[in-house]
């Protein structure tokens, strides 16, 4: 058993061990095969999936093959089909050793399935566990698959899964002048929608390229509401190894656009933050090269900072919201203010305003107040596409 498999098995075990805390009888869309197998009969199928596309302990691809479904190929998003590539790492095309199926990467230069990719495909399936943040790139991959489906007249099935951050909506609305793969639409950072609901919004608001609409069918979850605290059975990406990281992700991802480490290359990614330039006291850590973070920011540099793995925000609670206090604290502590924000920060924020607000010394309350008009407008749009009880 190789090192990556050992680590993935370990993290999956942590997820499973914690599941009892968030007991749920949710049945994801993928598990409801009777609802979509008739649509696959005598069809050539392609799936955009990763390691989270499972029915129980079995991968969806393996289940469908056993059910005699004709799978032509697999498309993979960021982090790859097996989910062990670094964030942003180039993942090439390959052959899945377990099934012999071709795997076509839709991350990097080739993000969108072409007519050539789809010439031997009749129907598309999307089944990827999302975490409900605008800058988590799986919803960008969903959008581009929807556009490919529309342009090539293919039906797209979205096998829906719960959103672990689906109980709240928060953050600034993206200014489309800052559109990128970490934010493609005018939505807040925390959108409070499942991928099925979001797909309906993309279609209904004509947000796909050139206003096209794809043939879309969502297989909804059973026994799920937006206030169901759903324990993810499998880590959705290498640096979200547990539910604390998933819950803190929406607040800590801002640090990707700064010189501050958020714990990549440690045992607690997205649960720490720090810098060698912070005051040299209290909690400290050193990022190392590890699977899933081969070259982490501040690699091998001793950082001083904060461990948030047991902070209240690391657990779901009523009235959740993005926490800006850590970003404001980091900016206050960082001695080289003119080097704190990279160009990537504005892409994550979805605007240039947040950076200027922080530089101007605005309080968290004042910043949050500036989000309210946009959030109210978005919630009115969002309401049209919800498939689950609020």
mmCIF file of C-alpha atoms in Angstrom:
data_model
loop_
_atom_site.group_PDB
_atom_site.id
_atom_site.type_symbol
_atom_site.label_atom_id
_atom_site.label_comp_id
_atom_site.label_asym_id
_atom_site.label_seq_id
_atom_site.Cartn_x
_atom_site.Cartn_y
_atom_site.Cartn_z
ATOM 1 C CA UNK A 1 0.000 0.000 0.000
ATOM 2 C CA UNK A 2 1.590 3.281 -1.069
ATOM 3 C CA UNK A 3 1.973 6.356 1.078
ATOM 4 C CA UNK A 4 -0.861 8.322 -0.537
ATOM 5 C CA UNK A 5 -3.293 5.438 -0.080
ATOM 6 C CA UNK A 6 -2.302 5.108 3.569
ATOM 7 C CA UNK A 7 -2.912 8.822 4.201
ATOM 8 C CA UNK A 8 -6.230 8.819 2.308
ATOM 9 C CA UNK A 9 -7.343 5.757 4.278
ATOM 10 C CA UNK A 10 -6.365 7.486 7.525
ATOM 11 C CA UNK A 11 -8.351 10.640 6.701
ATOM 12 C CA UNK A 12 -11.357 8.609 5.561
ATOM 13 C CA UNK A 13 -11.198 6.836 8.909
ATOM 14 C CA UNK A 14 -11.245 10.176 10.735
ATOM 15 C CA UNK A 15 -14.315 11.227 8.774
ATOM 16 C CA UNK A 16 -16.100 7.962 9.521
ATOM 17 C CA UNK A 17 -15.214 8.100 13.218
ATOM 18 C CA UNK A 18 -16.704 11.571 13.535
ATOM 19 C CA UNK A 19 -19.894 10.690 11.677
ATOM 20 C CA UNK A 20 -21.782 9.679 14.818
ATOM 21 C CA UNK A 21 -21.704 13.331 15.946
ATOM 22 C CA UNK A 22 -23.834 14.331 12.955
ATOM 23 C CA UNK A 23 -26.119 11.329 12.570
ATOM 24 C CA UNK A 24 -28.154 11.632 9.415
ATOM 25 C CA UNK A 25 -30.268 9.427 7.228
ATOM 26 C CA UNK A 26 -29.625 11.462 4.111
ATOM 27 C CA UNK A 27 -29.697 9.429 0.910
ATOM 28 C CA UNK A 28 -27.610 11.176 -1.795
ATOM 29 C CA UNK A 29 -28.791 11.211 -5.384
ATOM 30 C CA UNK A 30 -26.239 8.641 -6.520
ATOM 31 C CA UNK A 31 -27.665 6.015 -4.157
ATOM 32 C CA UNK A 32 -31.108 6.271 -5.760
ATOM 33 C CA UNK A 33 -30.198 4.250 -8.821
ATOM 34 C CA UNK A 34 -33.804 3.337 -9.662
ATOM 35 C CA UNK A 35 -34.436 7.001 -10.475
ATOM 36 C CA UNK A 36 -31.740 7.326 -13.122
ATOM 37 C CA UNK A 37 -30.739 3.869 -14.388
ATOM 38 C CA UNK A 38 -33.607 3.844 -16.937
ATOM 39 C CA UNK A 39 -32.101 6.998 -18.461
ATOM 40 C CA UNK A 40 -28.771 5.215 -18.935
ATOM 41 C CA UNK A 41 -30.131 2.131 -20.689
ATOM 42 C CA UNK A 42 -28.414 1.601 -24.053
ATOM 43 C CA UNK A 43 -26.607 4.925 -23.670
ATOM 44 C CA UNK A 44 -22.896 5.749 -23.791
ATOM 45 C CA UNK A 45 -22.156 7.509 -20.505
ATOM 46 C CA UNK A 46 -19.411 9.881 -19.359
ATOM 47 C CA UNK A 47 -19.043 10.943 -15.739
ATOM 48 C CA UNK A 48 -17.381 13.957 -14.172
ATOM 49 C CA UNK A 49 -16.503 12.470 -10.785
ATOM 50 C CA UNK A 50 -13.802 12.201 -8.156
ATOM 51 C CA UNK A 51 -13.206 10.059 -5.073
ATOM 52 C CA UNK A 52 -16.383 11.371 -3.395
ATOM 53 C CA UNK A 53 -18.722 9.802 -5.984
ATOM 54 C CA UNK A 54 -19.664 6.722 -3.998
ATOM 55 C CA UNK A 55 -22.674 4.602 -3.181
ATOM 56 C CA UNK A 56 -21.917 3.335 0.305
ATOM 57 C CA UNK A 57 -18.338 2.067 0.172
ATOM 58 C CA UNK A 58 -18.310 1.532 -3.603
ATOM 59 C CA UNK A 59 -17.369 4.089 -6.235
ATOM 60 C CA UNK A 60 -20.188 5.099 -8.570
ATOM 61 C CA UNK A 61 -18.149 4.030 -11.603
ATOM 62 C CA UNK A 62 -17.723 0.518 -10.213
ATOM 63 C CA UNK A 63 -21.408 0.298 -9.300
ATOM 64 C CA UNK A 64 -22.549 1.355 -12.766
ATOM 65 C CA UNK A 65 -20.177 -1.051 -14.480
ATOM 66 C CA UNK A 66 -21.585 -3.912 -12.386
ATOM 67 C CA UNK A 67 -25.050 -2.813 -13.483
ATOM 68 C CA UNK A 68 -23.933 -3.154 -17.128
ATOM 69 C CA UNK A 69 -23.956 0.582 -17.823
ATOM 70 C CA UNK A 70 -21.803 1.457 -20.838
ATOM 71 C CA UNK A 71 -19.257 4.002 -19.564
ATOM 72 C CA UNK A 72 -17.238 5.644 -22.333
ATOM 73 C CA UNK A 73 -14.925 7.750 -20.193
ATOM 74 C CA UNK A 74 -14.346 9.589 -16.938
ATOM 75 C CA UNK A 75 -13.822 13.338 -16.668
ATOM 76 C CA UNK A 76 -11.915 14.587 -13.615
ATOM 77 C CA UNK A 77 -11.980 17.992 -11.828
ATOM 78 C CA UNK A 78 -9.290 19.739 -9.750
ATOM 79 C CA UNK A 79 -7.342 17.267 -7.572
ATOM 80 C CA UNK A 80 -7.941 14.485 -10.126
ATOM 81 C CA UNK A 81 -10.159 11.419 -10.334
ATOM 82 C CA UNK A 82 -8.774 9.879 -7.150
ATOM 83 C CA UNK A 83 -8.603 13.260 -5.379
ATOM 84 C CA UNK A 84 -4.945 13.241 -4.308
ATOM 85 C CA UNK A 85 -3.447 16.045 -6.419
ATOM 86 C CA UNK A 86 -2.404 19.367 -4.887
ATOM 87 C CA UNK A 87 -4.591 22.445 -5.243
ATOM 88 C CA UNK A 88 -3.858 23.901 -8.668
ATOM 89 C CA UNK A 89 -1.634 20.987 -9.656
ATOM 90 C CA UNK A 90 -1.688 20.104 -13.347
ATOM 91 C CA UNK A 91 -3.321 16.703 -13.788
ATOM 92 C CA UNK A 92 -3.000 15.103 -17.203
ATOM 93 C CA UNK A 93 -5.130 12.550 -18.998
ATOM 94 C CA UNK A 94 -4.638 8.959 -17.923
ATOM 95 C CA UNK A 95 -6.140 5.497 -17.786
ATOM 96 C CA UNK A 96 -7.849 4.364 -14.604
ATOM 97 C CA UNK A 97 -5.925 1.221 -13.520
ATOM 98 C CA UNK A 98 -8.966 -0.235 -11.751
ATOM 99 C CA UNK A 99 -11.313 -0.175 -14.740
ATOM 100 C CA UNK A 100 -9.183 0.539 -17.791
ATOM 101 C CA UNK A 101 -11.375 3.532 -18.604
ATOM 102 C CA UNK A 102 -9.842 6.680 -20.096
ATOM 103 C CA UNK A 103 -9.702 9.628 -17.684
ATOM 104 C CA UNK A 104 -9.831 13.077 -19.285
ATOM 105 C CA UNK A 105 -8.758 15.938 -17.029
ATOM 106 C CA UNK A 106 -11.013 19.000 -17.097
ATOM 107 C CA UNK A 107 -8.691 21.094 -14.966
ATOM 108 C CA UNK A 108 -5.892 23.294 -16.257
ATOM 109 C CA UNK A 109 -5.617 24.287 -19.915
ATOM 110 C CA UNK A 110 -8.335 21.822 -20.971
ATOM 111 C CA UNK A 111 -11.204 22.757 -18.664
ATOM 112 C CA UNK A 112 -14.127 22.226 -20.993
ATOM 113 C CA UNK A 113 -15.224 19.007 -22.694
ATOM 114 C CA UNK A 114 -15.037 19.502 -26.456
ATOM 115 C CA UNK A 115 -17.152 18.051 -29.249
ATOM 116 C CA UNK A 116 -14.346 15.572 -29.800
ATOM 117 C CA UNK A 117 -14.434 14.545 -26.120
ATOM 118 C CA UNK A 118 -18.175 13.968 -26.409
ATOM 119 C CA UNK A 119 -18.421 12.284 -29.806
ATOM 120 C CA UNK A 120 -18.723 8.850 -28.171
ATOM 121 C CA UNK A 121 -21.022 10.081 -25.352
ATOM 122 C CA UNK A 122 -24.823 10.214 -25.200
ATOM 123 C CA UNK A 123 -25.375 11.340 -21.615
ATOM 124 C CA UNK A 124 -23.308 13.065 -18.926
ATOM 125 C CA UNK A 125 -23.288 12.580 -15.147
ATOM 126 C CA UNK A 126 -21.919 15.016 -12.563
ATOM 127 C CA UNK A 127 -21.338 13.617 -9.081
ATOM 128 C CA UNK A 128 -18.813 15.548 -6.991
ATOM 129 C CA UNK A 129 -19.139 16.465 -3.310
ATOM 130 C CA UNK A 130 -19.028 20.249 -2.962
ATOM 131 C CA UNK A 131 -18.517 22.299 0.214
ATOM 132 C CA UNK A 132 -20.638 25.319 -0.669
ATOM 133 C CA UNK A 133 -18.011 28.023 -1.227
ATOM 134 C CA UNK A 134 -17.775 30.152 -4.381
ATOM 135 C CA UNK A 135 -14.028 29.668 -4.639
ATOM 136 C CA UNK A 136 -14.181 25.862 -4.373
ATOM 137 C CA UNK A 137 -13.686 25.072 -8.052
ATOM 138 C CA UNK A 138 -16.067 22.128 -8.440
ATOM 139 C CA UNK A 139 -19.000 24.441 -9.216
ATOM 140 C CA UNK A 140 -16.889 26.086 -11.915
ATOM 141 C CA UNK A 141 -16.280 22.641 -13.418
ATOM 142 C CA UNK A 142 -20.036 22.035 -13.197
ATOM 143 C CA UNK A 143 -20.738 25.227 -15.136
ATOM 144 C CA UNK A 144 -18.337 24.337 -17.915
ATOM 145 C CA UNK A 145 -19.752 20.809 -18.161
ATOM 146 C CA UNK A 146 -23.232 22.301 -18.447
ATOM 147 C CA UNK A 147 -22.006 24.532 -21.266
ATOM 148 C CA UNK A 148 -20.468 21.539 -23.049
ATOM 149 C CA UNK A 149 -23.729 19.621 -22.617
ATOM 150 C CA UNK A 150 -25.736 22.511 -24.072
ATOM 151 C CA UNK A 151 -23.389 23.084 -26.994
ATOM 152 C CA UNK A 152 -23.394 19.393 -27.894
ATOM 153 C CA UNK A 153 -27.044 18.624 -27.143
ATOM 154 C CA UNK A 154 -26.362 16.138 -24.329
ATOM 155 C CA UNK A 155 -28.499 15.460 -21.265
ATOM 156 C CA UNK A 156 -26.711 16.169 -17.986
ATOM 157 C CA UNK A 157 -27.665 14.289 -14.829
ATOM 158 C CA UNK A 158 -26.605 15.905 -11.558
ATOM 159 C CA UNK A 159 -26.570 13.357 -8.748
ATOM 160 C CA UNK A 160 -27.057 15.732 -5.853
ATOM 161 C CA UNK A 161 -25.265 15.618 -2.511
ATOM 162 C CA UNK A 162 -25.761 17.682 0.672
ATOM 163 C CA UNK A 163 -23.919 20.943 1.156
ATOM 164 C CA UNK A 164 -22.138 20.853 4.550
ATOM 165 C CA UNK A 165 -22.214 24.666 4.535
ATOM 166 C CA UNK A 166 -25.739 24.834 3.132
ATOM 167 C CA UNK A 167 -27.359 26.331 6.233
ATOM 168 C CA UNK A 168 -26.185 29.908 5.652
ATOM 169 C CA UNK A 169 -25.547 32.518 2.967
ATOM 170 C CA UNK A 170 -22.791 35.078 3.504
ATOM 171 C CA UNK A 171 -20.022 37.167 2.010
ATOM 172 C CA UNK A 172 -19.621 39.775 -0.711
ATOM 173 C CA UNK A 173 -21.263 39.226 -4.100
ATOM 174 C CA UNK A 174 -18.728 38.669 -6.873
ATOM 175 C CA UNK A 175 -18.166 41.634 -9.169
ATOM 176 C CA UNK A 176 -17.976 40.017 -12.618
ATOM 177 C CA UNK A 177 -14.967 42.215 -13.436
ATOM 178 C CA UNK A 178 -13.106 39.790 -11.132
ATOM 179 C CA UNK A 179 -14.488 36.618 -12.713
ATOM 180 C CA UNK A 180 -12.087 33.650 -12.657
ATOM 181 C CA UNK A 181 -12.146 29.895 -12.095
ATOM 182 C CA UNK A 182 -12.390 30.572 -8.330
ATOM 183 C CA UNK A 183 -15.483 32.692 -8.910
ATOM 184 C CA UNK A 184 -17.476 32.705 -12.123
ATOM 185 C CA UNK A 185 -20.869 34.148 -11.165
ATOM 186 C CA UNK A 186 -22.336 37.057 -9.119
ATOM 187 C CA UNK A 187 -22.952 34.988 -6.012
ATOM 188 C CA UNK A 188 -21.673 35.382 -2.422
ATOM 189 C CA UNK A 189 -18.761 33.399 -1.050
ATOM 190 C CA UNK A 190 -21.167 31.106 0.842
ATOM 191 C CA UNK A 191 -24.117 30.486 -1.475
ATOM 192 C CA UNK A 192 -26.097 27.986 0.622
ATOM 193 C CA UNK A 193 -27.025 25.722 -2.301
ATOM 194 C CA UNK A 194 -26.390 22.130 -3.309
ATOM 195 C CA UNK A 195 -24.801 21.579 -6.719
ATOM 196 C CA UNK A 196 -28.216 20.517 -8.018
ATOM 197 C CA UNK A 197 -29.795 23.772 -6.890
ATOM 198 C CA UNK A 198 -26.869 25.766 -8.233
ATOM 199 C CA UNK A 199 -27.111 24.002 -11.609
ATOM 200 C CA UNK A 200 -30.760 25.034 -11.791
ATOM 201 C CA UNK A 201 -29.745 28.620 -11.038
ATOM 202 C CA UNK A 202 -27.107 28.616 -13.789
ATOM 203 C CA UNK A 203 -29.723 27.419 -16.249
ATOM 204 C CA UNK A 204 -32.602 29.555 -15.009
ATOM 205 C CA UNK A 205 -30.649 32.823 -14.796
ATOM 206 C CA UNK A 206 -29.078 32.224 -18.240
ATOM 207 C CA UNK A 207 -25.619 32.478 -16.696
ATOM 208 C CA UNK A 208 -24.063 29.871 -18.968
ATOM 209 C CA UNK A 209 -21.921 31.085 -21.866
ATOM 210 C CA UNK A 210 -24.003 33.024 -24.425
ATOM 211 C CA UNK A 211 -27.098 32.420 -22.292
ATOM 212 C CA UNK A 212 -27.472 28.797 -23.387
ATOM 213 C CA UNK A 213 -29.429 26.293 -21.308
ATOM 214 C CA UNK A 214 -28.587 22.622 -21.005
ATOM 215 C CA UNK A 215 -30.885 19.639 -20.729
ATOM 216 C CA UNK A 216 -30.672 19.121 -16.972
ATOM 217 C CA UNK A 217 -32.081 16.555 -14.586
ATOM 218 C CA UNK A 218 -31.268 16.636 -10.868
ATOM 219 C CA UNK A 219 -31.583 13.468 -8.800
ATOM 220 C CA UNK A 220 -32.274 15.012 -5.406
ATOM 221 C CA UNK A 221 -31.201 13.810 -1.966
ATOM 222 C CA UNK A 222 -33.763 12.238 0.323
ATOM 223 C CA UNK A 223 -34.210 13.269 3.973
ATOM 224 C CA UNK A 224 -32.101 16.393 3.576
ATOM 225 C CA UNK A 225 -32.856 20.019 4.468
ATOM 226 C CA UNK A 226 -30.576 23.037 4.467
ATOM 227 C CA UNK A 227 -30.212 22.673 8.219
ATOM 228 C CA UNK A 228 -29.127 19.040 8.135
ATOM 229 C CA UNK A 229 -25.571 18.900 9.471
ATOM 230 C CA UNK A 230 -24.182 16.291 7.117
ATOM 231 C CA UNK A 231 -20.923 14.558 7.962
ATOM 232 C CA UNK A 232 -18.966 14.042 4.748
ATOM 233 C CA UNK A 233 -17.988 10.361 4.493
ATOM 234 C CA UNK A 234 -14.922 11.086 2.321
ATOM 235 C CA UNK A 235 -12.589 14.119 2.352
ATOM 236 C CA UNK A 236 -13.610 16.261 -0.638
ATOM 237 C CA UNK A 237 -10.024 17.321 -1.366
ATOM 238 C CA UNK A 238 -6.571 16.664 0.153
ATOM 239 C CA UNK A 239 -6.491 19.773 2.321
ATOM 240 C CA UNK A 240 -9.997 19.454 3.745
ATOM 241 C CA UNK A 241 -9.305 16.290 5.764
ATOM 242 C CA UNK A 242 -12.065 16.677 8.367
ATOM 243 C CA UNK A 243 -15.225 18.606 9.178
ATOM 244 C CA UNK A 244 -13.361 21.286 11.137
ATOM 245 C CA UNK A 245 -11.476 22.188 7.946
ATOM 246 C CA UNK A 246 -14.697 22.119 5.899
ATOM 247 C CA UNK A 247 -16.394 24.483 8.356
ATOM 248 C CA UNK A 248 -13.425 26.873 8.586
ATOM 249 C CA UNK A 249 -12.673 26.839 4.853
ATOM 250 C CA UNK A 250 -15.074 29.647 3.974
ATOM 251 C CA UNK A 251 -13.265 31.983 6.401
ATOM 252 C CA UNK A 252 -9.650 30.882 5.978
ATOM 253 C CA UNK A 253 -9.413 30.565 2.197
ATOM 254 C CA UNK A 254 -8.782 34.327 2.038
ATOM 255 C CA UNK A 255 -5.262 33.565 3.258
ATOM 256 C CA UNK A 256 -4.528 31.935 -0.113
ATOM 257 C CA UNK A 257 -4.226 35.513 -1.394
ATOM 258 C CA UNK A 258 -1.745 36.595 1.298
ATOM 259 C CA UNK A 259 1.747 35.545 2.482
ATOM 260 C CA UNK A 260 0.165 33.875 5.539
ATOM 261 C CA UNK A 261 0.096 30.072 5.799
ATOM 262 C CA UNK A 262 -3.268 28.445 6.449
ATOM 263 C CA UNK A 263 -1.736 25.156 7.461
ATOM 264 C CA UNK A 264 -1.072 23.425 4.142
ATOM 265 C CA UNK A 265 1.753 20.992 4.740
ATOM 266 C CA UNK A 266 0.677 20.283 8.324
ATOM 267 C CA UNK A 267 -1.739 17.822 9.922
ATOM 268 C CA UNK A 268 -4.310 20.626 10.224
ATOM 269 C CA UNK A 269 -4.734 22.374 6.860
ATOM 270 C CA UNK A 270 -7.422 25.089 6.904
ATOM 271 C CA UNK A 271 -7.382 24.935 10.699
ATOM 272 C CA UNK A 272 -4.259 27.021 11.373
ATOM 273 C CA UNK A 273 -2.800 30.299 10.242
ATOM 274 C CA UNK A 274 0.540 31.894 10.843
ATOM 275 C CA UNK A 275 3.706 33.453 9.513
ATOM 276 C CA UNK A 276 7.420 33.630 10.367
ATOM 277 C CA UNK A 277 6.884 37.408 10.624
ATOM 278 C CA UNK A 278 4.199 37.241 13.301
ATOM 279 C CA UNK A 279 5.268 37.845 16.936
ATOM 280 C CA UNK A 280 7.426 34.905 17.999
ATOM 281 C CA UNK A 281 5.307 33.607 20.840
ATOM 282 C CA UNK A 282 2.509 31.156 21.502
ATOM 283 C CA UNK A 283 1.436 28.505 18.993
ATOM 284 C CA UNK A 284 3.801 27.631 16.156
ATOM 285 C CA UNK A 285 4.051 25.181 13.262
ATOM 286 C CA UNK A 286 6.265 24.379 10.272
ATOM 287 C CA UNK A 287 4.763 23.471 6.866
ATOM 288 C CA UNK A 288 6.427 20.440 5.247
ATOM 289 C CA UNK A 289 6.135 18.704 1.893
ATOM 290 C CA UNK A 290 3.386 16.091 2.236
ATOM 291 C CA UNK A 291 1.042 14.302 -0.187
ATOM 292 C CA UNK A 292 -1.609 16.795 -1.273
ATOM 293 C CA UNK A 293 0.712 19.720 -0.393
ATOM 294 C CA UNK A 294 4.030 18.930 -2.031
ATOM 295 C CA UNK A 295 5.247 22.523 -2.030
ATOM 296 C CA UNK A 296 3.134 24.386 0.545
ATOM 297 C CA UNK A 297 3.483 28.120 1.149
ATOM 298 C CA UNK A 298 6.249 28.865 3.676
ATOM 299 C CA UNK A 299 7.582 25.319 3.308
ATOM 300 C CA UNK A 300 10.123 24.459 6.043
ATOM 301 C CA UNK A 301 9.714 27.892 7.647
ATOM 302 C CA UNK A 302 8.786 28.105 11.311
ATOM 303 C CA UNK A 303 5.503 30.000 11.611
ATOM 304 C CA UNK A 304 3.898 31.615 14.647
ATOM 305 C CA UNK A 305 0.160 31.943 14.744
ATOM 306 C CA UNK A 306 -3.092 30.336 15.795
ATOM 307 C CA UNK A 307 -4.672 26.884 16.012
ATOM 308 C CA UNK A 308 -8.406 27.144 15.235
ATOM 309 C CA UNK A 309 -9.160 23.435 15.121
ATOM 310 C CA UNK A 310 -11.184 23.696 18.332
ATOM 311 C CA UNK A 311 -12.599 27.194 17.787
ATOM 312 C CA UNK A 312 -16.406 27.480 17.946
ATOM 313 C CA UNK A 313 -16.433 28.222 14.204
ATOM 314 C CA UNK A 314 -14.912 24.788 13.524
ATOM 315 C CA UNK A 315 -18.286 23.237 14.381
ATOM 316 C CA UNK A 316 -21.674 23.944 12.799
ATOM 317 C CA UNK A 317 -23.986 26.122 14.857
ATOM 318 C CA UNK A 318 -27.149 28.126 14.347
ATOM 319 C CA UNK A 319 -26.565 31.510 12.765
ATOM 320 C CA UNK A 320 -23.201 30.677 11.206
ATOM 321 C CA UNK A 321 -21.350 33.303 9.176
ATOM 322 C CA UNK A 322 -17.950 33.957 7.636
ATOM 323 C CA UNK A 323 -15.434 35.022 10.279
ATOM 324 C CA UNK A 324 -13.366 38.000 9.156
ATOM 325 C CA UNK A 325 -11.687 38.482 12.529
ATOM 326 C CA UNK A 326 -8.723 36.247 11.683
ATOM 327 C CA UNK A 327 -8.005 38.016 8.400
ATOM 328 C CA UNK A 328 -8.172 41.395 10.142
ATOM 329 C CA UNK A 329 -5.965 40.098 12.955
ATOM 330 C CA UNK A 330 -3.385 38.731 10.512
ATOM 331 C CA UNK A 331 -3.241 42.036 8.634
ATOM 332 C CA UNK A 332 -2.756 43.893 11.923
ATOM 333 C CA UNK A 333 0.079 41.550 12.958
ATOM 334 C CA UNK A 334 1.887 41.439 9.621
ATOM 335 C CA UNK A 335 4.728 43.983 9.648
ATOM 336 C CA UNK A 336 5.026 44.425 5.861
ATOM 337 C CA UNK A 337 1.556 45.770 5.098
ATOM 338 C CA UNK A 338 2.393 46.646 1.489
ATOM 339 C CA UNK A 339 3.176 42.969 0.804
ATOM 340 C CA UNK A 340 0.151 41.427 2.528
ATOM 341 C CA UNK A 341 -2.264 41.223 -0.421
ATOM 342 C CA UNK A 342 -1.452 39.423 -3.668
ATOM 343 C CA UNK A 343 -3.392 39.893 -6.906
ATOM 344 C CA UNK A 344 -5.116 36.569 -6.163
ATOM 345 C CA UNK A 345 -6.787 38.026 -3.073
ATOM 346 C CA UNK A 346 -9.230 40.098 -5.126
ATOM 347 C CA UNK A 347 -10.194 37.021 -7.156
ATOM 348 C CA UNK A 348 -10.998 35.153 -3.942
ATOM 349 C CA UNK A 349 -12.920 38.103 -2.519
ATOM 350 C CA UNK A 350 -14.604 38.654 -5.876
ATOM 351 C CA UNK A 351 -13.948 42.393 -5.742
ATOM 352 C CA UNK A 352 -11.333 45.040 -4.948
ATOM 353 C CA UNK A 353 -13.465 46.496 -2.170
ATOM 354 C CA UNK A 354 -12.640 44.076 0.642
ATOM 355 C CA UNK A 355 -8.918 44.718 0.359
ATOM 356 C CA UNK A 356 -9.467 48.466 0.493
ATOM 357 C CA UNK A 357 -11.830 48.134 3.463
ATOM 358 C CA UNK A 358 -9.193 46.210 5.408
ATOM 359 C CA UNK A 359 -6.439 48.689 4.503
ATOM 360 C CA UNK A 360 -8.729 51.524 5.620
ATOM 361 C CA UNK A 361 -9.213 49.944 9.036
ATOM 362 C CA UNK A 362 -12.929 49.198 8.759
ATOM 363 C CA UNK A 363 -14.337 46.935 11.453
ATOM 364 C CA UNK A 364 -15.773 43.515 10.716
ATOM 365 C CA UNK A 365 -19.247 44.862 11.499
ATOM 366 C CA UNK A 366 -18.845 47.708 8.996
ATOM 367 C CA UNK A 367 -17.552 45.376 6.303
ATOM 368 C CA UNK A 368 -20.387 42.948 6.881
ATOM 369 C CA UNK A 369 -22.954 45.755 6.671
ATOM 370 C CA UNK A 370 -21.684 46.610 3.187
ATOM 371 C CA UNK A 371 -22.559 43.078 2.050
ATOM 372 C CA UNK A 372 -26.222 43.239 3.066
ATOM 373 C CA UNK A 373 -27.855 44.804 -0.038
ATOM 374 C CA UNK A 374 -26.184 42.277 -2.343
ATOM 375 C CA UNK A 375 -27.011 39.359 -0.069
ATOM 376 C CA UNK A 376 -30.684 40.288 0.044
ATOM 377 C CA UNK A 377 -30.847 40.473 -3.743
ATOM 378 C CA UNK A 378 -29.066 37.135 -4.096
ATOM 379 C CA UNK A 379 -31.348 35.406 -1.582
ATOM 380 C CA UNK A 380 -34.364 36.447 -3.640
ATOM 381 C CA UNK A 381 -32.842 34.830 -6.733
ATOM 382 C CA UNK A 382 -31.694 31.767 -4.801
ATOM 383 C CA UNK A 383 -35.184 31.124 -3.437
ATOM 384 C CA UNK A 384 -36.449 30.312 -6.941
ATOM 385 C CA UNK A 385 -34.139 27.335 -7.295
ATOM 386 C CA UNK A 386 -34.151 25.643 -3.892
ATOM 387 C CA UNK A 387 -35.000 21.951 -3.910
ATOM 388 C CA UNK A 388 -34.850 21.437 -0.135
ATOM 389 C CA UNK A 389 -36.519 22.947 2.908
ATOM 390 C CA UNK A 390 -34.797 25.924 4.489
#
